[in-house]
Amino acid sequence: MIWWAAAGGMVGTLARYGLGMWVGKRFGTAFPWGTWIINISGSLLLGWLYGEFTQHNLSPALWMLLGTGFCGGYTTFSTFGYESLQLMERNEYRRTAVYVLSSVIVGVAAAAVGYIIS
């Protein structure tokens, strides 16, 4: 079962890297849009997957591949913390507050929406 998580994690990590690079080039790096978009979309996806798995009793191997593996490799709480610290070090307290609060509030809301639409 661990191999399913590893395979999903590899794909999720590559997706995070690719999307993060694209968003950074497209929107700049003054605000950590890449990580924000990745974490919100990952929360939406994980909420949807959770709904699908709880309502349709899908395979545990599929959960390991997509939920634990892909979503775990795709989303990044550690980068969220690191980028929050960087904003604070630059004395961008308002931007830090917006980033932290919107990440948590919108992330949880996205997970709920994902669950509801499953």
N, CA, C and O atoms as a printed pandas DataFrame, in Angstrom:
     atom_number atom_name residue_name chain_id  residue_number  x_coord  y_coord  z_coord
0              1         N          MET        A               1    0.830   -1.199    0.000
1              2        CA          MET        A               1    0.000    0.000    0.000
2              3         C          MET        A               1    0.872    1.259    0.000
3              4         O          MET        A               1    0.484    2.283   -0.563
4              5         N          ILE        A               2    2.031    1.188    0.620
5              6        CA          ILE        A               2    2.904    2.359    0.700
6              7         C          ILE        A               2    3.331    2.825   -0.685
7              8         O          ILE        A               2    3.569    4.014   -0.899
8              9         N          TRP        A               3    3.427    1.901   -1.613
9             10        CA          TRP        A               3    3.851    2.259   -2.972
10            11         C          TRP        A               3    2.812    3.122   -3.671
11            12         O          TRP        A               3    3.161    3.960   -4.502
12            13         N          TRP        A               4    1.547    2.925   -3.344
13            14        CA          TRP        A               4    0.501    3.780   -3.913
14            15         C          TRP        A               4    0.689    5.221   -3.441
15            16         O          TRP        A               4    0.583    6.162   -4.227
16            17         N          ALA        A               5    0.969    5.378   -2.157
17            18        CA          ALA        A               5    1.194    6.726   -1.613
18            19         C          ALA        A               5    2.436    7.353   -2.231
19            20         O          ALA        A               5    2.441    8.540   -2.556
20            21         N          ALA        A               6    3.485    6.561   -2.393
21            22        CA          ALA        A               6    4.724    7.087   -2.982
22            23         C          ALA        A               6    4.507    7.523   -4.428
23            24         O          ALA        A               6    4.987    8.579   -4.840
24            25         N          ALA        A               7    3.787    6.714   -5.192
25            26        CA          ALA        A               7    3.526    7.055   -6.598
26            27         C          ALA        A               7    2.680    8.319   -6.697
27            28         O          ALA        A               7    2.982    9.212   -7.489
28            29         N          GLY        A               8    1.619    8.397   -5.892
29            30        CA          GLY        A               8    0.783    9.593   -5.897
30            31         C          GLY        A               8    1.541   10.815   -5.429
31            32         O          GLY        A               8    1.368   11.905   -5.974
32            33         N          GLY        A               9    2.387   10.639   -4.413
33            34        CA          GLY        A               9    3.187   11.749   -3.902
34            35         C          GLY        A               9    4.150   12.292   -4.937
35            36         O          GLY        A               9    4.366   13.501   -5.022
36            37         N          MET        A              10    4.729   11.397   -5.726
37            38        CA          MET        A              10    5.652   11.836   -6.774
38            39         C          MET        A              10    4.917   12.699   -7.805
39            40         O          MET        A              10    5.410   13.756   -8.200
40            41         N          VAL        A              11    3.758   12.250   -8.230
41            42        CA          VAL        A              11    2.988   13.008   -9.218
42            43         C          VAL        A              11    2.500   14.324   -8.618
43            44         O          VAL        A              11    2.547   15.361   -9.279
44            45         N          GLY        A              12    2.032   14.288   -7.370
45            46        CA          GLY        A              12    1.574   15.508   -6.707
46            47         C          GLY        A              12    2.678   16.532   -6.547
47            48         O          GLY        A              12    2.453   17.729   -6.729
48            49         N          THR        A              13    3.865   16.071   -6.208
49            50        CA          THR        A              13    5.007   16.973   -6.056
50            51         C          THR        A              13    5.379   17.619   -7.379
51            52         O          THR        A              13    5.659   18.816   -7.432
52            53         N          LEU        A              14    5.382   16.835   -8.442
53            54        CA          LEU        A              14    5.678   17.386   -9.770
54            55         C          LEU        A              14    4.614   18.396  -10.194
55            56         O          LEU        A              14    4.933   19.424  -10.791
56            57         N          ALA        A              15    3.351   18.102   -9.886
57            58        CA          ALA        A              15    2.268   19.035  -10.211
58            59         C          ALA        A              15    2.431   20.335   -9.426
59            60         O          ALA        A              15    2.254   21.424   -9.973
60            61         N          ARG        A              16    2.769   20.213   -8.138
61            62        CA          ARG        A              16    2.977   21.412   -7.309
62            63         C          ARG        A              16    4.122   22.250   -7.855
63            64         O          ARG        A              16    4.001   23.470   -7.963
64            65         N          TYR        A              17    5.203   21.625   -8.191
65            66        CA          TYR        A              17    6.359   22.354   -8.707
66            67         C          TYR        A              17    6.004   23.073  -10.008
67            68         O          TYR        A              17    6.292   24.259  -10.167
68            69         N          GLY        A              18    5.382   22.354  -10.928
69            70        CA          GLY        A              18    5.032   22.947  -12.218
70            71         C          GLY        A              18    4.055   24.101  -12.083
71            72         O          GLY        A              18    4.262   25.162  -12.672
72            73         N          LEU        A              19    2.995   23.906  -11.314
73            74        CA          LEU        A              19    2.005   24.968  -11.134
74            75         C          LEU        A              19    2.604   26.142  -10.373
75            76         O          LEU        A              19    2.349   27.298  -10.711
76            77         N          GLY        A              20    3.396   25.854   -9.352
77            78        CA          GLY        A              20    4.030   26.928   -8.582
78            79         C          GLY        A              20    4.943   27.788   -9.435
79            80         O          GLY        A              20    4.939   29.013   -9.312
80            81         N          MET        A              21    5.719   27.161  -10.294
81            82        CA          MET        A              21    6.606   27.910  -11.190
82            83         C          MET        A              21    5.793   28.754  -12.172
83            84         O          MET        A              21    6.116   29.919  -12.407
84            85         N          TRP        A              22    4.749   28.174  -12.738
85            86        CA          TRP        A              22    3.922   28.893  -13.708
86            87         C          TRP        A              22    3.243   30.099  -13.053
87            88         O          TRP        A              22    3.254   31.198  -13.607
88            89         N          VAL        A              23    2.659   29.891  -11.883
89            90        CA          VAL        A              23    1.969   30.982  -11.187
90            91         C          VAL        A              23    2.961   32.078  -10.811
91            92         O          VAL        A              23    2.652   33.261  -10.954
92            93         N          GLY        A              24    4.141   31.707  -10.335
93            94        CA          GLY        A              24    5.155   32.700   -9.976
94            95         C          GLY        A              24    5.562   33.564  -11.157
95            96         O          GLY        A              24    5.728   34.776  -11.020
96            97         N          LYS        A              25    5.721   32.941  -12.313
97            98        CA          LYS        A              25    6.076   33.701  -13.514
98            99         C          LYS        A              25    4.914   34.570  -13.979
99           100         O          LYS        A              25    5.120   35.685  -14.460
100          101         N          ARG        A              26    3.719   34.069  -13.839
101          102        CA          ARG        A              26    2.531   34.776  -14.329
102          103         C          ARG        A              26    2.138   35.951  -13.435
103          104         O          ARG        A              26    1.772   37.015  -13.935
104          105         N          PHE        A              27    2.211   35.765  -12.124
105          106        CA          PHE        A              27    1.698   36.765  -11.189
106          107         C          PHE        A              27    2.763   37.413  -10.318
107          108         O          PHE        A              27    2.446   38.308   -9.534
108          109         N          GLY        A              28    4.006   36.992  -10.432
109          110        CA          GLY        A              28    5.065   37.557   -9.608
110          111         C          GLY        A              28    5.139   36.890   -8.248
111          112         O          GLY        A              28    4.379   35.969   -7.950
112          113         N          THR        A              29    6.057   37.362   -7.436
113          114        CA          THR        A              29    6.296   36.711   -6.146
114          115         C          THR        A              29    6.115   37.635   -4.936
115          116         O          THR        A              29    6.493   37.267   -3.824
116          117         N          ALA        A              30    5.547   38.817   -5.136
117          118        CA          ALA        A              30    5.318   39.716   -3.993
118          119         C          ALA        A              30    4.357   39.083   -2.990
119          120         O          ALA        A              30    4.495   39.280   -1.783
120          121         N          PHE        A              31    3.394   38.331   -3.487
121          122        CA          PHE        A              31    2.466   37.564   -2.662
122          123         C          PHE        A              31    2.626   36.106   -3.084
123          124         O          PHE        A              31    2.751   35.833   -4.278
124          125         N          PRO        A              32    2.626   35.167   -2.147
125          126        CA          PRO        A              32    2.858   33.764   -2.497
126          127         C          PRO        A              32    1.641   33.092   -3.144
127          128         O          PRO        A              32    1.074   32.142   -2.605
128          129         N          TRP        A              33    1.258   33.609   -4.306
129          130        CA          TRP        A              33    0.085   33.085   -5.007
130          131         C          TRP        A              33    0.213   31.610   -5.355
131          132         O          TRP        A              33   -0.765   30.867   -5.281
132          133         N          GLY        A              34    1.402   31.186   -5.730
133          134        CA          GLY        A              34    1.584   29.786   -6.118
134          135         C          GLY        A              34    1.176   28.835   -5.010
135          136         O          GLY        A              34    0.371   27.930   -5.232
136          137         N          THR        A              35    1.721   29.029   -3.828
137          138        CA          THR        A              35    1.399   28.165   -2.696
138          139         C          THR        A              35   -0.062   28.319   -2.305
139          140         O          THR        A              35   -0.718   27.338   -1.955
140          141         N          TRP        A              36   -0.578   29.540   -2.361
141          142        CA          TRP        A              36   -1.973   29.773   -1.991
142          143         C          TRP        A              36   -2.904   28.994   -2.919
143          144         O          TRP        A              36   -3.797   28.285   -2.457
144          145         N          ILE        A              37   -2.693   29.128   -4.218
145          146        CA          ILE        A              37   -3.542   28.438   -5.198
146          147         C          ILE        A              37   -3.406   26.924   -5.050
147          148         O          ILE        A              37   -4.399   26.199   -5.110
148          149         N          ILE        A              38   -2.194   26.458   -4.858
149          150        CA          ILE        A              38   -1.960   25.020   -4.701
150          151         C          ILE        A              38   -2.678   24.491   -3.458
151          152         O          ILE        A              38   -3.362   23.470   -3.529
152          153         N          ASN        A              39   -2.531   25.169   -2.331
153          154        CA          ASN        A              39   -3.158   24.681   -1.107
154          155         C          ASN        A              39   -4.678   24.758   -1.157
155          156         O          ASN        A              39   -5.355   23.877   -0.628
156          157         N          ILE        A              40   -5.224   25.790   -1.780
157          158        CA          ILE        A              40   -6.684   25.900   -1.879
158          159         C          ILE        A              40   -7.227   24.834   -2.827
159          160         O          ILE        A              40   -8.197   24.151   -2.498
160          161         N          SER        A              41   -6.615   24.687   -3.988
161          162        CA          SER        A              41   -7.092   23.670   -4.938
162          163         C          SER        A              41   -6.885   22.267   -4.369
163          164         O          SER        A              41   -7.707   21.380   -4.602
164          165         N          GLY        A              42   -5.803   22.058   -3.630
165          166        CA          GLY        A              42   -5.585   20.763   -2.990
166          167         C          GLY        A              42   -6.620   20.478   -1.915
167          168         O          GLY        A              42   -7.051   19.336   -1.760
168          169         N          SER        A              43   -7.024   21.498   -1.171
169          170        CA          SER        A              43   -8.070   21.333   -0.161
170          171         C          SER        A              43   -9.402   20.988   -0.812
171          172         O          SER        A              43  -10.134   20.125   -0.328
172          173         N          LEU        A              44   -9.711   21.665   -1.907
173          174        CA          LEU        A              44  -10.937   21.362   -2.654
174          175         C          LEU        A              44  -10.913   19.914   -3.134
175          176         O          LEU        A              44  -11.890   19.183   -2.966
176          177         N          LEU        A              45   -9.811   19.507   -3.725
177          178        CA          LEU        A              45   -9.688   18.144   -4.234
178          179         C          LEU        A              45   -9.779   17.118   -3.111
179          180         O          LEU        A              45  -10.474   16.111   -3.251
180          181         N          LEU        A              46   -9.091   17.357   -2.004
181          182        CA          LEU        A              46   -9.120   16.396   -0.904
182          183         C          LEU        A              46  -10.514   16.314   -0.280
183          184         O          LEU        A              46  -10.951   15.231    0.111
184          185         N          GLY        A              47  -11.214   17.444   -0.182
185          186        CA          GLY        A              47  -12.594   17.417    0.301
186          187         C          GLY        A              47  -13.482   16.600   -0.616
187          188         O          GLY        A              47  -14.312   15.819   -0.150
188          189         N          TRP        A              48  -13.311   16.776   -1.924
189          190        CA          TRP        A              48  -14.089   16.013   -2.906
190          191         C          TRP        A              48  -13.758   14.520   -2.807
191          192         O          TRP        A              48  -14.654   13.677   -2.799
192          193         N          LEU        A              49  -12.467   14.208   -2.734
193          194        CA          LEU        A              49  -12.059   12.805   -2.614
194          195         C          LEU        A              49  -12.622   12.174   -1.346
195          196         O          LEU        A              49  -13.100   11.040   -1.370
196          197         N          TYR        A              50  -12.566   12.906   -0.245
197          198        CA          TYR        A              50  -13.108   12.392    1.015
198          199         C          TYR        A              50  -14.593   12.067    0.866
199          200         O          TYR        A              50  -15.051   11.015    1.312
200          201         N          GLY        A              51  -15.336   12.969    0.239
201          202        CA          GLY        A              51  -16.751   12.709    0.005
202          203         C          GLY        A              51  -16.974   11.482   -0.863
203          204         O          GLY        A              51  -17.832   10.650   -0.567
204          205         N          GLU        A              52  -16.206   11.374   -1.927
205          206        CA          GLU        A              52  -16.332   10.216   -2.820
206          207         C          GLU        A              52  -16.019    8.913   -2.091
207          208         O          GLU        A              52  -16.735    7.924   -2.252
208          209         N          PHE        A              53  -14.974    8.908   -1.305
209          210        CA          PHE        A              53  -14.565    7.688   -0.624
210          211         C          PHE        A              53  -15.524    7.310    0.492
211          212         O          PHE        A              53  -15.788    6.124    0.692
212          213         N          THR        A              54  -16.047    8.274    1.217
213          214        CA          THR        A              54  -16.965    7.941    2.305
214          215         C          THR        A              54  -18.344    7.563    1.785
215          216         O          THR        A              54  -19.032    6.759    2.414
216          217         N          GLN        A              55  -18.761    8.117    0.664
217          218        CA          GLN        A              55  -20.094    7.835    0.139
218          219         C          GLN        A              55  -20.143    6.607   -0.760
219          220         O          GLN        A              55  -21.192    5.978   -0.899
220          221         N          HIS        A              56  -19.018    6.266   -1.368
221          222        CA          HIS        A              56  -19.030    5.176   -2.350
222          223         C          HIS        A              56  -18.138    4.010   -1.963
223          224         O          HIS        A              56  -17.970    3.072   -2.742
224          225         N          ASN        A              57  -17.563    4.058   -0.767
225          226        CA          ASN        A              57  -16.756    2.955   -0.253
226          227         C          ASN        A              57  -15.711    2.482   -1.268
227          228         O          ASN        A              57  -15.652    1.299   -1.604
228          229         N          LEU        A              58  -14.906    3.398   -1.739
229          230        CA          LEU        A              58  -13.893    3.085   -2.740
230          231         C          LEU        A              58  -12.669    2.419   -2.111
231          232         O          LEU        A              58  -12.525    2.388   -0.889
232          233         N          SER        A              59  -11.820    1.904   -2.935
233          234        CA          SER        A              59  -10.648    1.128   -2.531
234          235         C          SER        A              59   -9.682    1.929   -1.653
235          236         O          SER        A              59   -9.381    3.083   -1.958
236          237         N          PRO        A              60   -9.194    1.318   -0.560
237          238        CA          PRO        A              60   -8.173    1.978    0.256
238          239         C          PRO        A              60   -6.896    2.284   -0.537
239          240         O          PRO        A              60   -6.219    3.274   -0.260
240          241         N          ALA        A              61   -6.570    1.450   -1.508
241          242        CA          ALA        A              61   -5.386    1.709   -2.336
242          243         C          ALA        A              61   -5.571    2.986   -3.147
243          244         O          ALA        A              61   -4.623    3.748   -3.335
244          245         N          LEU        A              62   -6.782    3.218   -3.626
245          246        CA          LEU        A              62   -7.066    4.440   -4.384
246          247         C          LEU        A              62   -6.964    5.668   -3.482
247          248         O          LEU        A              62   -6.485    6.717   -3.913
248          249         N          TRP        A              63   -7.416    5.540   -2.226
249          250        CA          TRP        A              63   -7.270    6.641   -1.268
250          251         C          TRP        A              63   -5.790    6.932   -1.013
251          252         O          TRP        A              63   -5.383    8.092   -0.953
252          253         N          MET        A              64   -4.992    5.882   -0.864
253          254        CA          MET        A              64   -3.550    6.066   -0.651
254          255         C          MET        A              64   -2.913    6.765   -1.847
255          256         O          MET        A              64   -2.059    7.635   -1.671
256          257         N          LEU        A              65   -3.314    6.401   -3.045
257          258        CA          LEU        A              65   -2.762    6.996   -4.258
258          259         C          LEU        A              65   -3.151    8.467   -4.383
259          260         O          LEU        A              65   -2.294    9.324   -4.598
260          261         N          LEU        A              66   -4.439    8.755   -4.250
261          262        CA          LEU        A              66   -4.940   10.107   -4.517
262          263         C          LEU        A              66   -4.992   11.010   -3.287
263          264         O          LEU        A              66   -4.549   12.157   -3.342
264          265         N          GLY        A              67   -5.523   10.506   -2.191
265          266        CA          GLY        A              67   -5.662   11.329   -0.991
266          267         C          GLY        A              67   -4.342   11.542   -0.272
267          268         O          GLY        A              67   -3.849   12.665   -0.165
268          269         N          THR        A              68   -3.778   10.450    0.218
269          270        CA          THR        A              68   -2.513   10.539    0.948
270          271         C          THR        A              68   -1.364   10.908    0.024
271          272         O          THR        A              68   -0.573   11.797    0.340
272          273         N          GLY        A              69   -1.267   10.234   -1.112
273          274        CA          GLY        A              69   -0.140   10.437   -2.021
274          275         C          GLY        A              69   -0.197   11.734   -2.793
275          276         O          GLY        A              69    0.590   12.647   -2.545
276          277         N          PHE        A              70   -1.140   11.821   -3.743
277          278        CA          PHE        A              70   -1.182   12.997   -4.610
278          279         C          PHE        A              70   -1.422   14.277   -3.817
279          280         O          PHE        A              70   -0.645   15.227   -3.923
280          281         N          CYS        A              71   -2.491   14.309   -3.025
281          282        CA          CYS        A              71   -2.804   15.542   -2.292
282          283         C          CYS        A              71   -1.726   15.871   -1.262
283          284         O          CYS        A              71   -1.421   17.042   -1.034
284          285         N          GLY        A              72   -1.149   14.843   -0.641
285          286        CA          GLY        A              72   -0.069   15.079    0.311
286          287         C          GLY        A              72    1.174   15.652   -0.348
287          288         O          GLY        A              72    1.850   16.506    0.226
288          289         N          GLY        A              73    1.477   15.181   -1.557
289          290        CA          GLY        A              73    2.627   15.710   -2.288
290          291         C          GLY        A              73    2.348   17.046   -2.948
291          292         O          GLY        A              73    3.254   17.856   -3.143
292          293         N          TYR        A              74    1.091   17.271   -3.289
293          294        CA          TYR        A              74    0.694   18.491   -3.996
294          295         C          TYR        A              74    0.618   19.690   -3.056
295          296         O          TYR        A              74    1.159   20.753   -3.362
296          297         N          THR        A              75   -0.045   19.528   -1.925
297          298        CA          THR        A              75   -0.193   20.650   -0.994
298          299         C          THR        A              75    1.048   20.769   -0.122
299          300         O          THR        A              75    1.841   19.833   -0.018
300          301         N          THR        A              76    1.207   21.931    0.503
301          302        CA          THR        A              76    2.441   22.154    1.257
302          303         C          THR        A              76    2.239   23.116    2.423
303          304         O          THR        A              76    2.260   24.335    2.250
304          305         N          PHE        A              77    2.046   22.559    3.596
305          306        CA          PHE        A              77    1.901   23.383    4.788
306          307         C          PHE        A              77    3.232   24.001    5.201
307          308         O          PHE        A              77    3.271   25.131    5.689
308          309         N          SER        A              78    4.311   23.271    5.007
309          310        CA          SER        A              78    5.620   23.793    5.415
310          311         C          SER        A              78    6.011   25.027    4.606
311          312         O          SER        A              78    6.566   25.977    5.158
312          313         N          THR        A              79    5.730   25.023    3.311
313          314        CA          THR        A              79    6.035   26.198    2.493
314          315         C          THR        A              79    5.146   27.369    2.892
315          316         O          THR        A              79    5.593   28.516    2.895
316          317         N          PHE        A              80    3.901   27.088    3.225
317          318        CA          PHE        A              80    2.991   28.116    3.729
318          319         C          PHE        A              80    3.591   28.792    4.965
319          320         O          PHE        A              80    3.584   30.019    5.061
320          321         N          GLY        A              81    4.108   28.004    5.907
321          322        CA          GLY        A              81    4.733   28.563    7.103
322          323         C          GLY        A              81    5.981   29.363    6.787
323          324         O          GLY        A              81    6.190   30.449    7.329
324          325         N          TYR        A              82    6.800   28.827    5.916
325          326        CA          TYR        A              82    8.048   29.492    5.515
326          327         C          TYR        A              82    7.759   30.823    4.818
327          328         O          TYR        A              82    8.399   31.834    5.109
328          329         N          GLU        A              83    6.801   30.815    3.906
329          330        CA          GLU        A              83    6.475   32.052    3.188
330          331         C          GLU        A              83    5.837   33.084    4.110
331          332         O          GLU        A              83    6.041   34.284    3.930
332          333         N          SER        A              84    5.073   32.631    5.086
333          334        CA          SER        A              84    4.512   33.554    6.076
334          335         C          SER        A              84    5.634   34.222    6.864
335          336         O          SER        A              84    5.596   35.429    7.106
336          337         N          LEU        A              85    6.618   33.446    7.257
337          338        CA          LEU        A              85    7.771   33.988    7.974
338          339         C          LEU        A              85    8.539   34.988    7.109
339          340         O          LEU        A              85    8.962   36.033    7.604
340          341         N          GLN        A              86    8.720   34.682    5.836
341          342        CA          GLN        A              86    9.406   35.610    4.932
342          343         C          GLN        A              86    8.668   36.944    4.844
343          344         O          GLN        A              86    9.294   38.003    4.865
344          345         N          LEU        A              87    7.338   36.894    4.746
345          346        CA          LEU        A              87    6.561   38.130    4.690
346          347         C          LEU        A              87    6.743   38.941    5.973
347          348         O          LEU        A              87    6.887   40.162    5.921
348          349         N          MET        A              88    6.737   38.269    7.117
349          350        CA          MET        A              88    6.927   38.972    8.387
350          351         C          MET        A              88    8.326   39.573    8.485
351          352         O          MET        A              88    8.486   40.685    8.986
352          353         N          GLU        A              89    9.329   38.854    8.017
353          354        CA          GLU        A              89   10.698   39.384    8.049
354          355         C          GLU        A              89   10.838   40.647    7.208
355          356         O          GLU        A              89   11.695   41.488    7.482
356          357         N          ARG        A              90    9.995   40.781    6.180
357          358        CA          ARG        A              90   10.016   41.978    5.332
358          359         C          ARG        A              90    9.067   43.055    5.867
359          360         O          ARG        A              90    8.787   44.043    5.188
360          361         N          ASN        A              91    8.582   42.851    7.090
361          362        CA          ASN        A              91    7.659   43.789    7.742
362          363         C          ASN        A              91    6.371   43.993    6.958
363          364         O          ASN        A              91    5.781   45.072    7.004
364          365         N          GLU        A              92    5.941   42.985    6.254
365          366        CA          GLU        A              92    4.692   43.044    5.488
366          367         C          GLU        A              92    3.594   42.357    6.306
367          368         O          GLU        A              92    3.094   41.294    5.939
368          369         N          TYR        A              93    3.240   42.987    7.407
369          370        CA          TYR        A              93    2.327   42.368    8.359
370          371         C          TYR        A              93    0.903   42.254    7.820
371          372         O          TYR        A              93    0.226   41.257    8.070
372          373         N          ARG        A              94    0.451   43.246    7.097
373          374        CA          ARG        A              94   -0.893   43.175    6.518
374          375         C          ARG        A              94   -0.960   42.035    5.498
375          376         O          ARG        A              94   -1.909   41.251    5.492
376          377         N          ARG        A              95    0.051   41.955    4.642
377          378        CA          ARG        A              95    0.095   40.890    3.635
378          379         C          ARG        A              95    0.195   39.516    4.317
379          380         O          ARG        A              95   -0.408   38.546    3.860
380          381         N          THR        A              96    0.957   39.446    5.407
381          382        CA          THR        A              96    1.062   38.193    6.163
382          383         C          THR        A              96   -0.300   37.791    6.709
383          384         O          THR        A              96   -0.705   36.635    6.592
384          385         N          ALA        A              97   -1.002   38.744    7.305
385          386        CA          ALA        A              97   -2.322   38.452    7.872
386          387         C          ALA        A              97   -3.294   37.987    6.794
387          388         O          ALA        A              97   -4.039   37.028    6.997
388          389         N          VAL        A              98   -3.287   38.663    5.654
389          390        CA          VAL        A              98   -4.166   38.264    4.546
390          391         C          VAL        A              98   -3.822   36.848    4.092
391          392         O          VAL        A              98   -4.712   36.025    3.877
392          393         N          TYR        A              99   -2.535   36.571    3.949
393          394        CA          TYR        A              99   -2.089   35.251    3.493
394          395         C          TYR        A              99   -2.493   34.155    4.476
395          396         O          TYR        A              99   -3.060   33.137    4.078
396          397         N          VAL        A             100   -2.202   34.363    5.754
397          398        CA          VAL        A             100   -2.488   33.342    6.756
398          399         C          VAL        A             100   -3.991   33.136    6.910
399          400         O          VAL        A             100   -4.476   32.007    6.849
400          401         N          LEU        A             101   -4.723   34.221    7.107
401          402        CA          LEU        A             101   -6.165   34.087    7.323
402          403         C          LEU        A             101   -6.884   33.545    6.097
403          404         O          LEU        A             101   -7.740   32.668    6.217
404          405         N          SER        A             102   -6.546   34.057    4.924
405          406        CA          SER        A             102   -7.230   33.574    3.721
406          407         C          SER        A             102   -6.858   32.129    3.420
407          408         O          SER        A             102   -7.694   31.370    2.931
408          409         N          SER        A             103   -5.630   31.738    3.700
409          410        CA          SER        A             103   -5.236   30.342    3.468
410          411         C          SER        A             103   -6.056   29.393    4.331
411          412         O          SER        A             103   -6.551   28.375    3.847
412          413         N          VAL        A             104   -6.197   29.728    5.604
413          414        CA          VAL        A             104   -6.929   28.854    6.514
414          415         C          VAL        A             104   -8.429   28.891    6.219
415          416         O          VAL        A             104   -9.056   27.842    6.072
416          417         N          ILE        A             105   -9.000   30.078    6.133
417          418        CA          ILE        A             105  -10.450   30.192    5.951
418          419         C          ILE        A             105  -10.880   29.654    4.592
419          420         O          ILE        A             105  -11.806   28.848    4.507
420          421         N          VAL        A             106  -10.216   30.093    3.534
421          422        CA          VAL        A             106  -10.593   29.642    2.190
422          423         C          VAL        A             106  -10.237   28.166    2.009
423          424         O          VAL        A             106  -10.955   27.440    1.320
424          425         N          GLY        A             107   -9.140   27.715    2.616
425          426        CA          GLY        A             107   -8.765   26.305    2.516
426          427         C          GLY        A             107   -9.807   25.385    3.129
427          428         O          GLY        A             107  -10.185   24.384    2.520
428          429         N          VAL        A             108  -10.274   25.711    4.324
429          430        CA          VAL        A             108  -11.305   24.900    4.972
430          431         C          VAL        A             108  -12.615   24.990    4.189
431          432         O          VAL        A             108  -13.305   23.984    4.018
432          433         N          ALA        A             109  -12.959   26.180    3.716
433          434        CA          ALA        A             109  -14.174   26.335    2.904
434          435         C          ALA        A             109  -14.073   25.526    1.615
435          436         O          ALA        A             109  -15.050   24.905    1.196
436          437         N          ALA        A             110  -12.907   25.528    0.988
437          438        CA          ALA        A             110  -12.717   24.761   -0.246
438          439         C          ALA        A             110  -12.881   23.268    0.021
439          440         O          ALA        A             110  -13.491   22.562   -0.782
440          441         N          ALA        A             111  -12.346   22.782    1.136
441          442        CA          ALA        A             111  -12.516   21.370    1.483
442          443         C          ALA        A             111  -13.996   21.044    1.684
443          444         O          ALA        A             111  -14.469   19.992    1.253
444          445         N          ALA        A             112  -14.725   21.952    2.341
445          446        CA          ALA        A             112  -16.158   21.743    2.551
446          447         C          ALA        A             112  -16.912   21.737    1.226
447          448         O          ALA        A             112  -17.784   20.895    1.009
448          449         N          VAL        A             113  -16.580   22.668    0.345
449          450        CA          VAL        A             113  -17.223   22.709   -0.977
450          451         C          VAL        A             113  -16.922   21.423   -1.739
451          452         O          VAL        A             113  -17.814   20.841   -2.356
452          453         N          GLY        A             114  -15.676   20.983   -1.700
453          454        CA          GLY        A             114  -15.319   19.732   -2.361
454          455         C          GLY        A             114  -16.143   18.572   -1.845
455          456         O          GLY        A             114  -16.618   17.746   -2.625
456          457         N          TYR        A             115  -16.316   18.505   -0.540
457          458        CA          TYR        A             115  -17.116   17.437    0.059
458          459         C          TYR        A             115  -18.576   17.538   -0.384
459          460         O          TYR        A             115  -19.200   16.533   -0.722
460          461         N          ILE        A             116  -19.104   18.742   -0.379
461          462        CA          ILE        A             116  -20.510   18.948   -0.741
462          463         C          ILE        A             116  -20.781   18.563   -2.189
463          464         O          ILE        A             116  -21.819   17.972   -2.488
464          465         N          ILE        A             117  -19.864   18.891   -3.085
465          466        CA          ILE        A             117  -20.114   18.604   -4.505
466          467         C          ILE        A             117  -19.786   17.158   -4.895
467          468         O          ILE        A             117  -20.021   16.752   -6.033
468          469         N          SER        A             118  -19.247   16.388   -3.957
469          470        CA          SER        A             118  -18.905   14.994   -4.293
470          471         C          SER        A             118  -20.153   14.137   -4.420
471          472         O          SER        A             118  -20.055   12.942   -4.698
